[in-house]
Coordinates of C-alpha atoms in Angstrom, one line a residue:
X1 CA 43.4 47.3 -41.2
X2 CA 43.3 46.2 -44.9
X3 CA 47.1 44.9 -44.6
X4 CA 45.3 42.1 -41.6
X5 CA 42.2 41.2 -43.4
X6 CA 44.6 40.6 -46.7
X7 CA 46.7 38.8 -44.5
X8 CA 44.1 36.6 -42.9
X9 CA 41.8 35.8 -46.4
X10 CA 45.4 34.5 -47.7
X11 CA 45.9 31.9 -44.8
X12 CA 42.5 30.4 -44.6
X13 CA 43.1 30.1 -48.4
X14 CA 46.1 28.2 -48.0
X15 CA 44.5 26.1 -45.4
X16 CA 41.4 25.6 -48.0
X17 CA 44.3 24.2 -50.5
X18 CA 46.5 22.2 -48.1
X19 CA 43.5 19.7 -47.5
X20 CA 43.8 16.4 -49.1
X21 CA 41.2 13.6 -49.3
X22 CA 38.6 15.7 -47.9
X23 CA 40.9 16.4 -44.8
X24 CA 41.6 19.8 -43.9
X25 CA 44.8 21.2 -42.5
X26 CA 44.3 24.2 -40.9
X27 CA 46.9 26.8 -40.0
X28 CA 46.8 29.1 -37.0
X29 CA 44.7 32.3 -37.7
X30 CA 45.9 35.3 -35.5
X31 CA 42.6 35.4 -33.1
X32 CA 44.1 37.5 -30.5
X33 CA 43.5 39.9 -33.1
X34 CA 39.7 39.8 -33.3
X35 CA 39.5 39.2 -29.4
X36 CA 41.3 42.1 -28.0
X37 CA 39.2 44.3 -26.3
X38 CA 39.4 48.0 -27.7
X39 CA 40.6 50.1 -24.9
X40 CA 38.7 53.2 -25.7
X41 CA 34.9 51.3 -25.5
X42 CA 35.8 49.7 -22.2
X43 CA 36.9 52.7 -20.3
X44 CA 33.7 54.7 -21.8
X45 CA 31.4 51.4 -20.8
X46 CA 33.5 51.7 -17.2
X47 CA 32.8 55.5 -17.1
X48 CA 29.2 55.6 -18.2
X49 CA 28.4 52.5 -14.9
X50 CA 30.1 54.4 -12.4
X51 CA 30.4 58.3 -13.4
X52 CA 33.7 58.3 -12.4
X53 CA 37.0 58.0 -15.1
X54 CA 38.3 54.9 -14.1
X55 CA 41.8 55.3 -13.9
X56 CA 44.7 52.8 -11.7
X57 CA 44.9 53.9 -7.7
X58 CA 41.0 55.1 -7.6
X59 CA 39.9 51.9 -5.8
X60 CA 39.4 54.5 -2.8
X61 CA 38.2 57.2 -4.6
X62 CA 35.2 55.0 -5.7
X63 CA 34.5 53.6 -1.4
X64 CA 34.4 57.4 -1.1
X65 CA 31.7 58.6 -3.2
X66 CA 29.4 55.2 -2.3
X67 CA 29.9 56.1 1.3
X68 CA 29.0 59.8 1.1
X69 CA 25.9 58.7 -1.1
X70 CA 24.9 56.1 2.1
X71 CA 25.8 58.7 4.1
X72 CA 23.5 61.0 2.6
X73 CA 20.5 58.9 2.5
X74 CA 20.9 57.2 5.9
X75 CA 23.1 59.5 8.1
X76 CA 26.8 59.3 8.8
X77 CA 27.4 55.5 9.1
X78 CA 30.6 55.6 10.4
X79 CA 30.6 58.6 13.4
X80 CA 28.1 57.6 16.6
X81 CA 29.2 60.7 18.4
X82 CA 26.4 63.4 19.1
X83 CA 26.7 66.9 17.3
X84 CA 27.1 67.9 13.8
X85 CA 28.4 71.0 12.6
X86 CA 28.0 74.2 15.1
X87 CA 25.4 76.7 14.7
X88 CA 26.3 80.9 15.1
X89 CA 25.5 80.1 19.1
X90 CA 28.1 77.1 19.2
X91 CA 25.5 74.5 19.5
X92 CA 24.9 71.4 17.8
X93 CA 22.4 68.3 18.0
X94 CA 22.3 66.8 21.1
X95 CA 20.4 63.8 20.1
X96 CA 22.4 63.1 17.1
X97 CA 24.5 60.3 17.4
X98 CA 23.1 56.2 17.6
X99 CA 20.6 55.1 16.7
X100 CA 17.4 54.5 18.7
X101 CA 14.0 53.2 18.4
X102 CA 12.8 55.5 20.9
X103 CA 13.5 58.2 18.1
X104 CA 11.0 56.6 15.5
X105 CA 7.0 57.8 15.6
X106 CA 5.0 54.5 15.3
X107 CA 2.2 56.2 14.9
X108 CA 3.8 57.6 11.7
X109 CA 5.3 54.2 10.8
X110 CA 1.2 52.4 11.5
X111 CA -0.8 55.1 9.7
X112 CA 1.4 54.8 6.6
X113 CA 1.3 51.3 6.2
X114 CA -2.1 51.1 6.7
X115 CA -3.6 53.9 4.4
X116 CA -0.9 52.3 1.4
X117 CA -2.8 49.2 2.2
X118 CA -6.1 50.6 2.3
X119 CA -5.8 52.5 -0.8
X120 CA -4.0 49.6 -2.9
X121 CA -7.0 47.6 -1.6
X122 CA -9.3 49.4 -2.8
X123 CA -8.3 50.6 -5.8
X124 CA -7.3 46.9 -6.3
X125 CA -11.0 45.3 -5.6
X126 CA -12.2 47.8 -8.5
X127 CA -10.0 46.9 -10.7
X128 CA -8.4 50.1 -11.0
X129 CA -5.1 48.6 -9.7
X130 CA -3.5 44.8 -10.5
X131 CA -3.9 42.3 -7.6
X132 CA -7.5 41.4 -7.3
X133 CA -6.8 38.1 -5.9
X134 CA -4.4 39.9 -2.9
X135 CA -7.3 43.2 -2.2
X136 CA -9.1 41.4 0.3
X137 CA -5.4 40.8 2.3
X138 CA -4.6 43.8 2.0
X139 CA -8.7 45.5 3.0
X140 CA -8.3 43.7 6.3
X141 CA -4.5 44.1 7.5
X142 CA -4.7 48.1 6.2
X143 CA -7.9 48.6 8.5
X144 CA -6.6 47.8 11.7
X145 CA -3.2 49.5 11.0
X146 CA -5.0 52.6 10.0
X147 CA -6.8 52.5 13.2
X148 CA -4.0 51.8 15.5
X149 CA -1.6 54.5 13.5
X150 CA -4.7 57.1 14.7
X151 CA -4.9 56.2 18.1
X152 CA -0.8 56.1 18.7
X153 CA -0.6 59.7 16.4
X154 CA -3.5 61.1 18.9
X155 CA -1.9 59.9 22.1
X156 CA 1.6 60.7 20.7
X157 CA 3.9 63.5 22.1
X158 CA 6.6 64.7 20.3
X159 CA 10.4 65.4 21.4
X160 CA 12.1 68.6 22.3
X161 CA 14.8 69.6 20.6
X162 CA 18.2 69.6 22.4
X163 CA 20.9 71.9 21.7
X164 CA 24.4 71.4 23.0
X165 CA 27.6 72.3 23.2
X166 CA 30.6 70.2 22.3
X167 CA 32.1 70.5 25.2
X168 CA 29.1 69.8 27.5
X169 CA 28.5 66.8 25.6
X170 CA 32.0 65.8 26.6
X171 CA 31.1 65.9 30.6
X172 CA 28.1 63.7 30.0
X173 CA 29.8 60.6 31.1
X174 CA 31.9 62.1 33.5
X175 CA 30.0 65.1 35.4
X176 CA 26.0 64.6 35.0
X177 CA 23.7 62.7 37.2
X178 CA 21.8 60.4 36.5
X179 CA 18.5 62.5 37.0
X180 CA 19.8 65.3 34.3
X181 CA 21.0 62.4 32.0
X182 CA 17.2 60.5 32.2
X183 CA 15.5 64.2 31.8
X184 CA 17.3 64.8 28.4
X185 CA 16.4 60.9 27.2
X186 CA 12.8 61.3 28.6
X187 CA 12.3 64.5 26.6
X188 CA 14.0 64.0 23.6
X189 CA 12.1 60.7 22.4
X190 CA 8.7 60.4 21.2
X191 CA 5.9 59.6 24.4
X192 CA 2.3 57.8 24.7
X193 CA -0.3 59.2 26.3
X194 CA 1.4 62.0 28.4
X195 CA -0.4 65.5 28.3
X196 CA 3.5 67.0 28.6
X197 CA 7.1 66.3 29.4
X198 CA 7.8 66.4 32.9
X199 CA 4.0 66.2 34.0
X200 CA 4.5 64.4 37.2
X201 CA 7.1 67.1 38.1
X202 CA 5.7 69.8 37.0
X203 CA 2.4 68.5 39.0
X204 CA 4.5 67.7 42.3
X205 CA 7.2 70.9 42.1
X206 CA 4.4 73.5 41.3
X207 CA 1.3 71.8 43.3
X208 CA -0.9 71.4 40.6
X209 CA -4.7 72.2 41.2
X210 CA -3.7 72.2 44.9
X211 CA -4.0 74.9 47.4
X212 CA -1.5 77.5 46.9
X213 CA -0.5 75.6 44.0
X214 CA -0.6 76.6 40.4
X215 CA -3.9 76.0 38.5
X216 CA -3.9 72.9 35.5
X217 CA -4.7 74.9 32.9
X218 CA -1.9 77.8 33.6
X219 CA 1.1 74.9 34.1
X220 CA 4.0 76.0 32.1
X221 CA 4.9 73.7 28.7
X222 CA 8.6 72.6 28.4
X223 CA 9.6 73.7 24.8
X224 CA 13.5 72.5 24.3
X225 CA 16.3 71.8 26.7
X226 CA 20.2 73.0 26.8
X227 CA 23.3 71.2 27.6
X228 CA 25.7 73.9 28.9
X229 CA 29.3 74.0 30.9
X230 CA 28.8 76.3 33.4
X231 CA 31.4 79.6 33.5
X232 CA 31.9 79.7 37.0
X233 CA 33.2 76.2 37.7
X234 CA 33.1 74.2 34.7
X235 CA 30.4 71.5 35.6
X236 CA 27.5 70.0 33.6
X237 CA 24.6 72.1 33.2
X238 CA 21.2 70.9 32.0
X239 CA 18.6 74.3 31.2
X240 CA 15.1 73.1 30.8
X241 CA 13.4 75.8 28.2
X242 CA 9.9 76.3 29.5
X243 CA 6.9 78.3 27.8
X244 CA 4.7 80.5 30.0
X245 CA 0.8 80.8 29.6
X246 CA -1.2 84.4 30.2
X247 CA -1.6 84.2 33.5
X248 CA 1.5 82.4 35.2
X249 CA 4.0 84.3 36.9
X250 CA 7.5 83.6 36.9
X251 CA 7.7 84.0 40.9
X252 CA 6.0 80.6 41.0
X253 CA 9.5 79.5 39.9
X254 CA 11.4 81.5 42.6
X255 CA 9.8 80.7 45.0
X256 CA 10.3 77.1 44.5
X257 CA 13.8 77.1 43.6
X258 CA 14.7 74.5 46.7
X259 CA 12.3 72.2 46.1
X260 CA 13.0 71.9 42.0
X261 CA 16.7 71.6 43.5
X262 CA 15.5 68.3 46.4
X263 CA 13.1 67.3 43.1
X264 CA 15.9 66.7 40.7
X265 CA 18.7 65.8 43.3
X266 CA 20.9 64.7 44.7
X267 CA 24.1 65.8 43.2
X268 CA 22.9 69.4 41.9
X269 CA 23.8 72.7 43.2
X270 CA 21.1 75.4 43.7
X271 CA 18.7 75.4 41.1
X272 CA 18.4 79.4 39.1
X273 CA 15.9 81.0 37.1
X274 CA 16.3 82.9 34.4
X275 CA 13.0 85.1 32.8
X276 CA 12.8 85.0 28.9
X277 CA 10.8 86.5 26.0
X278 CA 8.4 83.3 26.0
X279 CA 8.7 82.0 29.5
X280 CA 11.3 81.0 32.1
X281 CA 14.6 79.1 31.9
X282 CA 15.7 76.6 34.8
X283 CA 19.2 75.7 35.1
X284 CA 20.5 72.6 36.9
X285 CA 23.9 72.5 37.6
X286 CA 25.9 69.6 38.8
X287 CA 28.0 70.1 41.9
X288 CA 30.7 67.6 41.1
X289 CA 30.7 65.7 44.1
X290 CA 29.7 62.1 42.3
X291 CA 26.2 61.8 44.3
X292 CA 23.2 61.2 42.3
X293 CA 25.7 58.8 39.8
X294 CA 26.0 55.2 39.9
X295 CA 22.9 53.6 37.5
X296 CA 20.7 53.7 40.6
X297 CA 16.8 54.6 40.2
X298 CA 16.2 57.4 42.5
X299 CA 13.5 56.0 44.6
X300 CA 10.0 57.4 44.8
X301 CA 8.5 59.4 47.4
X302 CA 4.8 58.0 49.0
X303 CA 2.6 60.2 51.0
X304 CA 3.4 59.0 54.7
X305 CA 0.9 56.4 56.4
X306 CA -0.5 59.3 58.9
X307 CA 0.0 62.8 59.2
X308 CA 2.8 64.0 60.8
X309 CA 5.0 61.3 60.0
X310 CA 7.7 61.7 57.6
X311 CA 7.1 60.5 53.5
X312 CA 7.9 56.9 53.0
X313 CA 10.2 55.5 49.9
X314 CA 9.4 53.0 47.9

Protein backbone atom coordinates (compact mmCIF):
# COMPACT_ATOMS: atom_id res chain seq x y z
CA UNK A 1 0.00 0.00 0.00
CA UNK A 2 2.81 2.52 0.85
CA UNK A 3 4.85 1.27 -2.42
CA UNK A 4 1.33 2.87 -4.58
CA UNK A 5 0.76 5.99 -2.70
CA UNK A 6 4.80 6.67 -3.04
CA UNK A 7 4.28 5.85 -6.46
CA UNK A 8 1.30 8.07 -7.18
CA UNK A 9 2.64 11.41 -4.94
CA UNK A 10 5.81 11.04 -7.44
CA UNK A 11 3.75 11.31 -10.75
CA UNK A 12 1.46 14.15 -9.86
CA UNK A 13 4.75 15.68 -8.84
CA UNK A 14 6.24 15.28 -12.01
CA UNK A 15 3.14 16.47 -13.68
CA UNK A 16 3.24 19.65 -11.19
CA UNK A 17 6.97 20.26 -12.77
CA UNK A 18 6.29 19.40 -16.47
CA UNK A 19 3.96 22.48 -16.70
CA UNK A 20 5.21 25.41 -18.50
CA UNK A 21 3.65 28.90 -18.85
CA UNK A 22 0.98 28.16 -16.50
CA UNK A 23 0.04 25.02 -18.61
CA UNK A 24 -0.05 21.80 -17.06
CA UNK A 25 0.82 18.48 -18.56
CA UNK A 26 -0.62 15.85 -16.80
CA UNK A 27 0.46 12.22 -16.85
CA UNK A 28 -1.89 9.24 -16.49
CA UNK A 29 -2.53 8.42 -12.73
CA UNK A 30 -3.37 4.58 -12.24
CA UNK A 31 -7.33 5.19 -11.32
CA UNK A 32 -8.34 1.81 -11.75
CA UNK A 33 -6.56 1.58 -8.67
CA UNK A 34 -8.75 3.68 -6.41
CA UNK A 35 -12.02 2.44 -8.39
CA UNK A 36 -11.80 -1.18 -7.96
CA UNK A 37 -14.40 -2.35 -5.94
CA UNK A 38 -13.03 -4.59 -2.90
CA UNK A 39 -14.37 -7.99 -3.26
CA UNK A 40 -14.79 -8.76 0.35
CA UNK A 41 -17.42 -5.51 1.09
CA UNK A 42 -19.45 -6.35 -1.94
CA UNK A 43 -20.22 -9.93 -1.26
CA UNK A 44 -20.94 -8.97 2.58
CA UNK A 45 -23.24 -5.79 1.21
CA UNK A 46 -24.77 -8.81 -1.28
CA UNK A 47 -25.13 -11.26 1.69
CA UNK A 48 -26.54 -8.85 4.36
CA UNK A 49 -29.72 -7.68 1.24
CA UNK A 50 -30.54 -11.16 0.53
CA UNK A 51 -29.39 -13.62 3.50
CA UNK A 52 -28.19 -15.84 1.18
CA UNK A 53 -23.97 -16.14 0.20
CA UNK A 54 -24.06 -15.05 -3.12
CA UNK A 55 -22.07 -17.36 -4.96
CA UNK A 56 -22.04 -18.09 -9.28
CA UNK A 57 -25.13 -20.76 -10.35
CA UNK A 58 -27.50 -19.59 -7.32
CA UNK A 59 -29.70 -17.59 -9.62
CA UNK A 60 -32.31 -20.59 -8.80
CA UNK A 61 -31.45 -21.02 -5.45
CA UNK A 62 -32.63 -17.34 -4.82
CA UNK A 63 -36.43 -17.92 -7.13
CA UNK A 64 -36.60 -20.71 -4.58
CA UNK A 65 -36.60 -19.18 -1.39
CA UNK A 66 -38.81 -15.93 -2.79
CA UNK A 67 -41.33 -18.51 -3.91
CA UNK A 68 -41.55 -20.52 -0.74
CA UNK A 69 -41.82 -17.17 1.18
CA UNK A 70 -45.07 -16.18 -1.42
CA UNK A 71 -45.91 -19.49 -0.90
CA UNK A 72 -46.07 -19.16 2.63
CA UNK A 73 -47.95 -16.03 2.91
CA UNK A 74 -50.45 -16.62 0.08
CA UNK A 75 -50.73 -20.41 -0.52
CA UNK A 76 -48.99 -22.50 -3.07
CA UNK A 77 -49.03 -20.33 -6.21
CA UNK A 78 -48.07 -22.69 -8.50
CA UNK A 79 -50.30 -26.12 -7.66
CA UNK A 80 -54.33 -25.56 -8.28
CA UNK A 81 -54.97 -29.25 -7.49
CA UNK A 82 -57.10 -29.99 -4.27
CA UNK A 83 -55.40 -31.84 -1.26
CA UNK A 84 -52.32 -31.13 0.69
CA UNK A 85 -50.53 -33.49 2.65
CA UNK A 86 -52.60 -36.71 3.99
CA UNK A 87 -53.80 -36.90 7.48
CA UNK A 88 -53.41 -40.56 9.73
CA UNK A 89 -57.01 -41.42 7.92
CA UNK A 90 -55.62 -40.61 4.30
CA UNK A 91 -57.53 -37.59 3.82
CA UNK A 92 -56.75 -34.23 2.72
CA UNK A 93 -58.58 -30.78 1.94
CA UNK A 94 -61.15 -31.12 -0.35
CA UNK A 95 -61.65 -27.49 -0.90
CA UNK A 96 -58.08 -26.74 -1.32
CA UNK A 97 -57.08 -25.94 -4.66
CA UNK A 98 -58.33 -22.38 -6.81
CA UNK A 99 -59.22 -19.88 -5.74
CA UNK A 100 -62.77 -18.61 -5.11
CA UNK A 101 -64.66 -15.74 -3.96
CA UNK A 102 -67.30 -17.89 -2.69
CA UNK A 103 -64.59 -18.97 -0.09
CA UNK A 104 -64.16 -15.30 1.41
CA UNK A 105 -66.67 -14.02 4.48
CA UNK A 106 -67.83 -10.47 3.41
CA UNK A 107 -69.12 -9.99 6.44
CA UNK A 108 -65.57 -10.43 7.83
CA UNK A 109 -64.07 -8.41 4.92
CA UNK A 110 -67.24 -5.29 5.74
CA UNK A 111 -66.99 -5.26 9.53
CA UNK A 112 -63.22 -4.86 9.41
CA UNK A 113 -63.11 -2.07 7.18
CA UNK A 114 -65.63 -0.37 8.78
CA UNK A 115 -64.62 -0.49 12.58
CA UNK A 116 -60.63 0.53 11.11
CA UNK A 117 -62.57 3.41 9.73
CA UNK A 118 -64.61 4.14 12.55
CA UNK A 119 -61.93 4.04 15.07
CA UNK A 120 -59.26 6.12 12.86
CA UNK A 121 -62.27 8.56 12.68
CA UNK A 122 -62.69 9.01 15.79
CA UNK A 123 -59.65 8.95 17.24
CA UNK A 124 -58.72 11.35 14.30
CA UNK A 125 -61.69 14.13 15.03
CA UNK A 126 -60.07 14.25 18.71
CA UNK A 127 -57.05 14.76 17.73
CA UNK A 128 -55.62 11.80 19.16
CA UNK A 129 -54.65 10.49 15.69
CA UNK A 130 -53.19 12.75 12.47
CA UNK A 131 -55.81 13.39 9.65
CA UNK A 132 -58.36 15.87 10.99
CA UNK A 133 -59.13 17.12 7.73
CA UNK A 134 -59.98 13.20 6.33
CA UNK A 135 -62.10 12.10 10.01
CA UNK A 136 -65.27 13.20 8.70
CA UNK A 137 -64.63 10.74 5.34
CA UNK A 138 -63.76 8.29 7.06
CA UNK A 139 -67.02 8.85 10.25
CA UNK A 140 -69.40 8.40 7.39
CA UNK A 141 -67.95 5.53 4.96
CA UNK A 142 -66.93 3.42 8.39
CA UNK A 143 -70.69 3.63 9.58
CA UNK A 144 -72.41 2.05 6.94
CA UNK A 145 -69.68 -0.61 6.50
CA UNK A 146 -69.96 -1.37 10.09
CA UNK A 147 -73.47 -1.87 9.76
CA UNK A 148 -73.58 -3.85 6.63
CA UNK A 149 -70.48 -6.12 8.03
CA UNK A 150 -73.16 -6.94 11.14
CA UNK A 151 -76.06 -7.68 9.19
CA UNK A 152 -74.01 -10.16 6.49
CA UNK A 153 -71.95 -11.71 9.82
CA UNK A 154 -75.60 -12.33 11.42
CA UNK A 155 -77.16 -13.76 8.36
CA UNK A 156 -73.85 -15.57 7.49
CA UNK A 157 -73.47 -19.44 7.54
CA UNK A 158 -70.36 -20.92 7.56
CA UNK A 159 -68.79 -23.99 5.39
CA UNK A 160 -68.31 -27.48 6.30
CA UNK A 161 -65.27 -28.95 6.14
CA UNK A 162 -64.54 -31.54 3.41
CA UNK A 163 -62.29 -34.32 3.78
CA UNK A 164 -61.16 -36.34 0.81
CA UNK A 165 -59.28 -38.82 -0.53
CA UNK A 166 -56.79 -38.53 -3.28
CA UNK A 167 -58.11 -40.88 -5.13
CA UNK A 168 -61.84 -39.79 -4.85
CA UNK A 169 -60.80 -36.42 -5.85
CA UNK A 170 -59.51 -38.06 -9.01
CA UNK A 171 -63.15 -39.47 -10.09
CA UNK A 172 -64.64 -36.06 -9.63
CA UNK A 173 -64.55 -35.25 -13.26
CA UNK A 174 -65.08 -38.48 -14.41
CA UNK A 175 -67.62 -40.53 -12.09
CA UNK A 176 -69.81 -37.87 -9.93
CA UNK A 177 -73.07 -36.29 -10.79
CA UNK A 178 -73.79 -33.30 -11.09
CA UNK A 179 -76.12 -33.26 -7.92
CA UNK A 180 -73.08 -34.77 -5.56
CA UNK A 181 -70.71 -32.27 -7.27
CA UNK A 182 -73.24 -28.92 -6.48
CA UNK A 183 -73.81 -30.52 -2.80
CA UNK A 184 -70.02 -30.44 -1.97
CA UNK A 185 -69.79 -26.55 -3.63
CA UNK A 186 -73.12 -25.56 -1.89
CA UNK A 187 -71.72 -26.65 1.50
CA UNK A 188 -68.32 -25.78 1.42
CA UNK A 189 -68.68 -21.98 0.68
CA UNK A 190 -69.89 -19.40 2.93
CA UNK A 191 -74.13 -18.82 2.68
CA UNK A 192 -76.66 -15.72 3.38
CA UNK A 193 -79.46 -16.04 5.18
CA UNK A 194 -79.99 -19.88 5.32
CA UNK A 195 -80.84 -21.39 8.78
CA UNK A 196 -78.67 -24.65 7.44
CA UNK A 197 -77.08 -26.45 4.62
CA UNK A 198 -79.34 -28.53 2.77
CA UNK A 199 -82.62 -26.83 4.30
CA UNK A 200 -84.91 -27.32 1.45
CA UNK A 201 -83.82 -30.97 1.44
CA UNK A 202 -83.74 -31.68 4.63
CA UNK A 203 -87.44 -29.98 4.78
CA UNK A 204 -88.72 -31.95 1.64
CA UNK A 205 -86.85 -35.56 2.36
CA UNK A 206 -87.74 -35.60 6.16
CA UNK A 207 -91.40 -33.62 5.88
CA UNK A 208 -90.61 -30.95 8.07
CA UNK A 209 -93.43 -29.77 10.49
CA UNK A 210 -95.63 -32.02 8.46
CA UNK A 211 -97.71 -34.94 9.41
CA UNK A 212 -95.63 -37.87 9.99
CA UNK A 213 -92.83 -35.73 9.29
CA UNK A 214 -90.06 -34.70 11.59
CA UNK A 215 -90.63 -31.64 13.92
CA UNK A 216 -88.41 -28.14 12.99
CA UNK A 217 -86.83 -27.91 15.94
CA UNK A 218 -85.48 -31.79 16.11
CA UNK A 219 -84.15 -31.54 12.03
CA UNK A 220 -80.69 -32.97 12.03
CA UNK A 221 -77.62 -30.26 11.33
CA UNK A 222 -75.13 -31.29 8.50
CA UNK A 223 -71.60 -31.00 10.21
CA UNK A 224 -68.88 -31.99 7.39
CA UNK A 225 -69.07 -34.09 4.25
CA UNK A 226 -66.70 -36.98 2.77
CA UNK A 227 -65.43 -37.76 -0.68
CA UNK A 228 -64.80 -41.55 -0.68
CA UNK A 229 -64.18 -44.45 -3.45
CA UNK A 230 -66.37 -46.94 -2.69
CA UNK A 231 -64.65 -50.73 -1.91
CA UNK A 232 -67.12 -52.66 -3.61
CA UNK A 233 -67.04 -51.17 -7.05
CA UNK A 234 -64.82 -48.36 -7.21
CA UNK A 235 -67.28 -45.42 -7.89
CA UNK A 236 -67.58 -41.86 -6.43
CA UNK A 237 -68.99 -41.59 -3.09
CA UNK A 238 -70.17 -38.49 -1.46
CA UNK A 239 -71.02 -39.09 2.73
CA UNK A 240 -72.96 -36.22 4.13
CA UNK A 241 -71.85 -36.08 8.10
CA UNK A 242 -75.02 -35.08 9.91
CA UNK A 243 -75.47 -34.15 13.78
CA UNK A 244 -78.44 -35.60 15.60
CA UNK A 245 -80.52 -33.55 18.25
CA UNK A 246 -82.15 -35.27 21.67
CA UNK A 247 -85.02 -36.46 20.37
CA UNK A 248 -84.43 -37.63 16.68
CA UNK A 249 -84.15 -41.05 15.81
CA UNK A 250 -82.06 -42.40 13.27
CA UNK A 251 -85.02 -44.69 11.74
CA UNK A 252 -86.33 -41.38 10.36
CA UNK A 253 -83.30 -41.99 7.96
CA UNK A 254 -84.16 -45.58 7.16
CA UNK A 255 -87.02 -45.29 6.47
CA UNK A 256 -86.46 -42.76 3.88
CA UNK A 257 -83.57 -44.19 2.24
CA UNK A 258 -85.56 -44.29 -1.36
CA UNK A 259 -86.73 -41.08 -1.35
CA UNK A 260 -83.07 -39.34 -0.21
CA UNK A 261 -82.02 -41.76 -3.20
CA UNK A 262 -85.14 -40.11 -6.04
CA UNK A 263 -84.07 -36.65 -4.02
CA UNK A 264 -80.50 -36.62 -5.00
CA UNK A 265 -80.77 -38.57 -8.34
CA UNK A 266 -80.55 -39.63 -11.00
CA UNK A 267 -77.34 -41.43 -11.42
CA UNK A 268 -76.96 -42.75 -7.61
CA UNK A 269 -77.27 -46.21 -6.37
CA UNK A 270 -79.29 -46.90 -3.20
CA UNK A 271 -78.75 -44.48 -0.65
CA UNK A 272 -77.14 -46.28 3.10
CA UNK A 273 -77.12 -45.12 6.51
CA UNK A 274 -74.60 -45.48 8.77
CA UNK A 275 -75.31 -44.57 12.92
CA UNK A 276 -72.37 -42.58 14.53
CA UNK A 277 -71.33 -41.30 18.01
CA UNK A 278 -72.95 -37.78 17.14
CA UNK A 279 -75.54 -38.57 14.61
CA UNK A 280 -75.97 -40.45 11.29
CA UNK A 281 -73.85 -40.69 8.17
CA UNK A 282 -75.52 -40.89 4.53
CA UNK A 283 -73.67 -42.24 1.75
CA UNK A 284 -74.39 -41.54 -1.93
CA UNK A 285 -72.82 -43.56 -4.23
CA UNK A 286 -72.66 -43.07 -7.93
CA UNK A 287 -73.73 -45.97 -10.13
CA UNK A 288 -71.57 -45.31 -13.05
CA UNK A 289 -74.04 -45.27 -15.65
CA UNK A 290 -73.40 -41.40 -16.83
CA UNK A 291 -77.08 -40.20 -15.88
CA UNK A 292 -77.43 -37.22 -13.73
CA UNK A 293 -73.99 -35.70 -15.78
CA UNK A 294 -74.03 -33.45 -18.55
CA UNK A 295 -74.17 -29.56 -16.84
CA UNK A 296 -77.94 -29.82 -16.80
CA UNK A 297 -79.95 -28.25 -13.76
CA UNK A 298 -82.05 -30.92 -12.37
CA UNK A 299 -85.49 -29.42 -12.75
CA UNK A 300 -87.65 -28.71 -9.79
CA UNK A 301 -90.63 -30.49 -8.62
CA UNK A 302 -94.19 -28.22 -8.17
CA UNK A 303 -97.08 -29.54 -6.20
CA UNK A 304 -99.49 -30.84 -9.08
CA UNK A 305 -102.44 -28.38 -10.16
CA UNK A 306 -105.15 -30.90 -8.33
CA UNK A 307 -105.00 -33.81 -6.30
CA UNK A 308 -104.49 -36.86 -7.82
CA UNK A 309 -102.54 -35.71 -10.57
CA UNK A 310 -99.01 -36.43 -10.86
CA UNK A 311 -96.14 -33.30 -9.67
CA UNK A 312 -95.40 -30.98 -12.41
CA UNK A 313 -91.60 -29.80 -13.41
CA UNK A 314 -90.63 -26.61 -13.87
Amino acid sequence: MATRMTTTTRRCAAARASGSGGRRVLHPVSLPLLARPRRGVESGRQQRSTGVRAQPGDKSELEDLVMKNVNGLFGNVNEGEAGTIPDAEGYVDGTAGAFTITRVSFGNIALSTGSVLLAYGFGAYFNFLPGESISAIMLIYGFPASLIGFALRYAQLNPVPCRSKPEAIALRASKATDIQNQIREDVTRFRYGDEQHLDLALERVLMLGRYEGVPRRLCPKLVAVREEVSPADGEYQLVLEFEHLTGFKAEEWTKRLDKITSFFGPGIQQATMVETAQGAEITLTSDGSGAGRGGGDKKEVLPPLMPGLPAREA
